[in-house]
Amino acid sequence: VAAADMVLDGIAGIGSSPGLRAPADRIVDAIAPGAIVVAVDVPSGLDADSGQLPETYVKADLTVTFTAPKQCLVSPEACHQAGEVVVVDVGIYPLD
C-alpha cells in the first residue's frame, strides 16, 4: 500500500471492535500520502454504531455503503473520516 495510488479498504467490517490493532494498524500507517482510499461499507476501525473515533482507523476519500448509511457515516465526529458517501441498494430492506 505504500506505493499504491488507490487503496480499497476492507480491513475490518462493521461487526469488528472499534480501532485497529497489529498488524492492521501498520497497514493503515503505510498508506501512501495522496493515495485515494475507497472504503467498503465503513472506513475500517470506525465504530459503526456510535461514530466515536478510535486511535487508529482508515480515513477514506470515498465510502461505498450498503442499504442505508451507518451511524458513523452521519455522526458529527466521524462523518469527515468517510469522505463522499455513496449508498448502494443491494436488495436488503429494514424490518418494519
mmCIF file of C-alpha atoms in Angstrom:
data_model
loop_
_atom_site.group_PDB
_atom_site.id
_atom_site.type_symbol
_atom_site.label_atom_id
_atom_site.label_comp_id
_atom_site.label_asym_id
_atom_site.label_seq_id
_atom_site.Cartn_x
_atom_site.Cartn_y
_atom_site.Cartn_z
ATOM 1 C CA VAL A 1 0.000 0.000 0.000
ATOM 2 C CA ALA A 2 2.957 2.318 0.435
ATOM 3 C CA ALA A 3 3.338 2.741 -3.329
ATOM 4 C CA ALA A 4 -0.345 2.480 -4.299
ATOM 5 C CA ASP A 5 -2.220 5.310 -5.984
ATOM 6 C CA MET A 6 -5.528 3.842 -4.784
ATOM 7 C CA VAL A 7 -6.351 1.658 -1.779
ATOM 8 C CA LEU A 8 -9.521 -0.398 -1.312
ATOM 9 C CA ASP A 9 -10.207 -0.602 2.422
ATOM 10 C CA GLY A 10 -11.897 -3.766 3.596
ATOM 11 C CA ILE A 11 -9.644 -4.482 6.575
ATOM 12 C CA ALA A 12 -12.416 -4.715 9.180
ATOM 13 C CA GLY A 13 -16.191 -4.895 8.925
ATOM 14 C CA ILE A 14 -18.985 -3.271 10.911
ATOM 15 C CA GLY A 15 -19.082 -6.142 13.407
ATOM 16 C CA SER A 16 -15.478 -5.687 14.474
ATOM 17 C CA SER A 17 -14.340 -3.838 17.569
ATOM 18 C CA PRO A 18 -13.574 -0.134 17.040
ATOM 19 C CA GLY A 19 -9.957 0.728 16.406
ATOM 20 C CA LEU A 20 -7.337 -1.313 14.611
ATOM 21 C CA ARG A 21 -4.627 -3.339 16.274
ATOM 22 C CA ALA A 22 -1.493 -5.022 14.904
ATOM 23 C CA PRO A 23 -0.946 -5.907 12.157
ATOM 24 C CA ALA A 24 -3.852 -3.872 10.720
ATOM 25 C CA ASP A 25 -2.667 -0.628 12.316
ATOM 26 C CA ARG A 26 0.657 -0.930 10.483
ATOM 27 C CA ILE A 27 -1.167 -1.358 7.176
ATOM 28 C CA VAL A 28 -3.096 1.867 7.791
ATOM 29 C CA ASP A 29 0.103 3.704 8.729
ATOM 30 C CA ALA A 30 1.691 2.516 5.468
ATOM 31 C CA ILE A 31 -0.966 4.001 3.162
ATOM 32 C CA ALA A 32 0.832 6.368 0.816
ATOM 33 C CA PRO A 33 0.167 10.078 1.325
ATOM 34 C CA GLY A 34 -2.037 11.229 -1.517
ATOM 35 C CA ALA A 35 -3.408 7.752 -2.268
ATOM 36 C CA ILE A 36 -7.148 7.667 -2.940
ATOM 37 C CA VAL A 37 -8.810 5.491 -0.299
ATOM 38 C CA VAL A 38 -12.144 3.790 -1.011
ATOM 39 C CA ALA A 39 -13.804 2.133 1.999
ATOM 40 C CA VAL A 40 -16.233 -0.771 1.744
ATOM 41 C CA ASP A 41 -19.322 -0.168 3.952
ATOM 42 C CA VAL A 42 -17.479 1.880 6.623
ATOM 43 C CA PRO A 43 -13.864 3.001 6.990
ATOM 44 C CA SER A 44 -12.060 0.268 8.926
ATOM 45 C CA GLY A 45 -11.645 0.945 12.616
ATOM 46 C CA LEU A 46 -14.540 3.380 12.997
ATOM 47 C CA ASP A 47 -17.249 2.421 15.475
ATOM 48 C CA ALA A 48 -20.153 1.873 13.063
ATOM 49 C CA ASP A 49 -22.763 2.298 15.811
ATOM 50 C CA SER A 50 -21.540 5.308 17.785
ATOM 51 C CA GLY A 51 -19.298 7.153 15.359
ATOM 52 C CA GLN A 52 -16.644 7.592 18.051
ATOM 53 C CA LEU A 53 -13.134 7.940 16.684
ATOM 54 C CA PRO A 54 -10.654 5.371 17.950
ATOM 55 C CA GLU A 55 -6.901 5.919 17.941
ATOM 56 C CA THR A 56 -6.331 4.052 14.658
ATOM 57 C CA TYR A 57 -8.741 3.986 11.727
ATOM 58 C CA VAL A 58 -8.810 4.452 7.975
ATOM 59 C CA LYS A 59 -9.581 7.930 6.627
ATOM 60 C CA ALA A 60 -11.403 7.406 3.338
ATOM 61 C CA ASP A 61 -11.939 9.661 0.344
ATOM 62 C CA LEU A 62 -14.987 7.645 -0.719
ATOM 63 C CA THR A 63 -17.124 5.176 1.221
ATOM 64 C CA VAL A 64 -19.458 2.814 -0.613
ATOM 65 C CA THR A 65 -22.006 1.562 1.905
ATOM 66 C CA PHE A 66 -24.950 -0.773 1.524
ATOM 67 C CA THR A 67 -28.707 -0.372 2.099
ATOM 68 C CA ALA A 68 -28.502 2.700 4.375
ATOM 69 C CA PRO A 69 -25.829 4.952 5.904
ATOM 70 C CA LYS A 70 -24.409 3.590 9.150
ATOM 71 C CA GLN A 71 -24.371 5.843 12.218
ATOM 72 C CA CYS A 72 -20.657 6.599 11.884
ATOM 73 C CA LEU A 73 -21.228 7.965 8.374
ATOM 74 C CA VAL A 74 -23.603 10.648 9.651
ATOM 75 C CA SER A 75 -22.256 11.363 13.152
ATOM 76 C CA PRO A 76 -20.651 14.803 13.531
ATOM 77 C CA GLU A 77 -17.475 13.286 14.984
ATOM 78 C CA ALA A 78 -16.784 10.629 12.343
ATOM 79 C CA CYS A 79 -18.541 11.693 9.137
ATOM 80 C CA HIS A 80 -15.491 13.651 7.936
ATOM 81 C CA GLN A 81 -13.422 10.459 8.010
ATOM 82 C CA ALA A 82 -15.625 8.750 5.395
ATOM 83 C CA GLY A 83 -15.217 11.204 2.520
ATOM 84 C CA GLU A 84 -18.004 11.122 -0.053
ATOM 85 C CA VAL A 85 -20.609 8.508 0.902
ATOM 86 C CA VAL A 86 -22.470 6.507 -1.740
ATOM 87 C CA VAL A 87 -25.342 4.249 -0.617
ATOM 88 C CA VAL A 88 -25.915 1.187 -2.804
ATOM 89 C CA ASP A 89 -29.196 -0.742 -2.767
ATOM 90 C CA VAL A 90 -28.378 -4.444 -2.528
ATOM 91 C CA GLY A 91 -31.970 -5.609 -2.045
ATOM 92 C CA ILE A 92 -31.950 -5.798 1.758
ATOM 93 C CA TYR A 93 -34.789 -3.894 3.353
ATOM 94 C CA PRO A 94 -35.140 -2.923 7.027
ATOM 95 C CA LEU A 95 -37.789 -4.682 9.091
ATOM 96 C CA ASP A 96 -40.780 -2.530 9.968
#
